[in-house]
XYZ file of C-alpha atoms in Angstrom:
190
model
C 152.619 86.489 136.571
C 150.128 85.998 133.693
C 147.212 85.585 136.110
C 148.229 88.773 137.950
C 148.465 90.672 134.657
C 145.037 89.427 133.572
C 143.557 90.384 136.945
C 145.076 93.868 136.663
C 143.614 94.307 133.163
C 140.168 93.179 134.297
C 140.141 95.349 137.436
C 137.879 98.382 136.722
C 139.978 100.487 139.108
C 142.881 100.193 136.662
C 140.921 101.313 133.604
C 141.916 104.693 132.281
C 139.203 106.606 130.503
C 137.919 110.097 130.029
C 134.288 110.990 130.541
C 132.568 114.009 129.032
C 129.103 115.071 130.110
C 127.314 117.020 127.377
C 124.067 118.498 128.695
C 121.017 119.264 126.573
C 120.661 122.809 125.348
C 124.353 123.671 125.015
C 125.673 125.516 121.977
C 128.588 124.240 119.910
C 130.950 126.673 121.639
C 129.774 125.508 125.075
C 130.193 121.873 124.023
C 133.682 122.626 122.705
C 134.614 124.073 126.094
C 133.138 121.055 127.927
C 135.045 118.600 125.720
C 138.242 120.560 126.219
C 137.785 120.619 129.987
C 136.615 117.026 130.411
C 139.022 115.378 127.983
C 141.957 117.749 128.575
C 142.165 118.478 124.872
C 143.294 121.991 123.919
C 140.260 124.181 123.201
C 141.785 125.241 119.877
C 141.810 121.574 118.792
C 138.130 121.138 119.642
C 137.218 124.419 117.939
C 139.066 123.255 114.826
C 137.276 119.891 114.974
C 133.810 121.507 114.977
C 134.620 124.115 112.332
C 133.816 122.101 109.193
C 130.558 120.127 109.441
C 131.145 118.464 106.070
C 134.031 116.545 107.662
C 131.287 114.541 109.418
C 128.888 114.301 106.492
C 126.761 117.208 107.711
C 125.619 119.655 105.048
C 124.987 122.627 107.344
C 126.843 125.805 108.193
C 127.572 124.626 111.728
C 127.256 121.584 113.958
C 124.594 123.281 116.113
C 122.150 120.521 117.031
C 124.391 117.775 115.639
C 126.370 117.121 118.847
C 124.188 114.663 120.736
C 123.809 115.385 124.467
C 124.921 112.402 126.546
C 127.671 111.152 128.810
C 130.522 109.888 126.675
C 133.396 107.687 127.741
C 136.532 107.975 125.632
C 139.826 106.147 125.808
C 142.914 108.165 126.707
C 144.389 109.777 123.626
C 141.032 110.323 121.925
C 141.357 113.296 119.610
C 138.925 116.165 119.335
C 137.909 114.956 115.872
C 137.183 111.459 117.180
C 135.068 112.845 120.041
C 133.087 115.126 117.725
C 132.582 112.288 115.241
C 131.174 110.081 118.016
C 128.699 112.808 118.940
C 127.600 113.458 115.348
C 127.287 109.717 114.709
C 125.073 109.409 117.795
C 122.824 112.199 116.481
C 122.572 110.522 113.073
C 121.706 107.219 114.769
C 118.967 108.900 116.795
C 117.510 110.599 113.711
C 117.543 107.350 111.750
C 115.869 105.466 114.610
C 113.160 108.143 114.685
C 112.599 107.700 110.947
C 113.694 111.229 110.009
C 114.553 111.445 106.314
C 118.045 112.753 105.563
C 116.520 115.718 103.735
C 114.599 116.733 106.885
C 117.330 116.247 109.471
C 118.631 119.831 109.631
C 115.104 121.269 109.823
C 114.138 118.834 112.590
C 117.297 119.561 114.583
C 116.746 123.312 114.256
C 113.153 123.070 115.458
C 114.152 120.687 118.254
C 116.819 123.158 119.398
C 114.265 125.967 119.550
C 111.814 123.765 121.437
C 114.534 122.775 123.914
C 115.296 126.417 124.690
C 111.727 127.725 124.575
C 109.866 125.115 126.646
C 110.451 125.055 130.366
C 109.025 121.568 130.897
C 108.972 118.503 128.664
C 105.155 118.544 128.794
C 105.306 121.831 126.854
C 107.515 120.521 124.038
C 104.631 119.476 121.802
C 102.871 122.811 122.381
C 105.920 124.834 121.386
C 106.399 122.519 118.410
C 102.818 123.189 117.294
C 103.330 126.958 117.585
C 106.487 126.751 115.478
C 104.821 124.592 112.828
C 101.764 126.878 112.681
C 103.884 130.018 112.360
C 106.034 128.491 109.632
C 102.957 127.198 107.773
C 101.461 130.718 107.884
C 104.713 132.297 106.668
C 105.175 134.144 109.950
C 108.436 135.080 111.603
C 109.199 132.889 114.600
C 109.648 135.872 116.946
C 110.769 133.692 119.846
C 113.046 134.684 122.681
C 115.140 131.561 122.180
C 116.077 132.446 118.601
C 116.985 136.000 119.580
C 119.030 134.803 122.536
C 120.897 132.412 120.264
C 121.611 135.356 117.967
C 122.898 137.384 120.913
C 125.068 134.437 121.905
C 123.685 134.432 125.424
C 120.625 133.920 127.536
C 119.126 137.129 128.838
C 116.194 137.985 131.045
C 114.145 140.006 128.567
C 114.934 143.224 130.422
C 114.380 146.557 128.711
C 118.086 147.122 127.790
C 118.265 143.653 126.241
C 115.052 144.132 124.278
C 116.332 147.397 122.774
C 119.165 145.564 121.041
C 118.638 145.152 117.281
C 116.463 142.145 116.435
C 118.327 139.025 115.392
C 116.992 135.762 113.962
C 113.421 136.950 113.181
C 112.758 138.182 116.704
C 110.488 141.085 117.579
C 112.306 143.485 119.914
C 109.090 144.195 121.810
C 107.991 140.646 122.626
C 109.603 140.373 126.063
C 109.767 137.127 128.001
C 107.057 134.855 126.699
C 106.203 131.611 128.409
C 103.565 129.391 129.934
C 100.253 129.479 128.009
C 100.181 128.521 124.347
C 97.423 129.594 121.951
C 98.836 127.749 118.916
C 100.348 130.859 117.306
C 101.396 132.839 120.351
C 103.036 132.247 123.680
C 101.096 134.381 126.143
C 102.898 135.831 129.196
C 101.160 135.231 132.503
């Protein structure tokens, strides 16, 4: 009987676990929905868990950028707070491994989030980063589609009706869809 019990415990087919796939580029609300769906935790519980960043040692207004994208495996009964803590802890670990000072973490995560949305290919990440840094150094507004789309709470195609909406998050309402070629201050449409 003991050998059979040990074999049953060691058999991977008998392991109960919950897996949550958190893709890059998702907002906190999208991540909350994914956690709720994947872990069968009520959405209200996940929304409550992400509401107060200071609960996780984050001094920001929201956990945007602090929920590390990865595939997570949680034991049955994991709470929303435990899942969110694991994600924030993974982000902190990544920042520490990269040598990012605690005082720079929010700025770096914000810029990284913009880069993630703005660049279409990883090869363009450094170019978009350079544009952001140059604009900030010159005291310019960012005027990027990604920041406006975040403000709208959705991705849009840059169509005329969308561009006539009031500008949000330092975005010019006449910039349209900008992509492809970078000239260190501007993204030039081609």
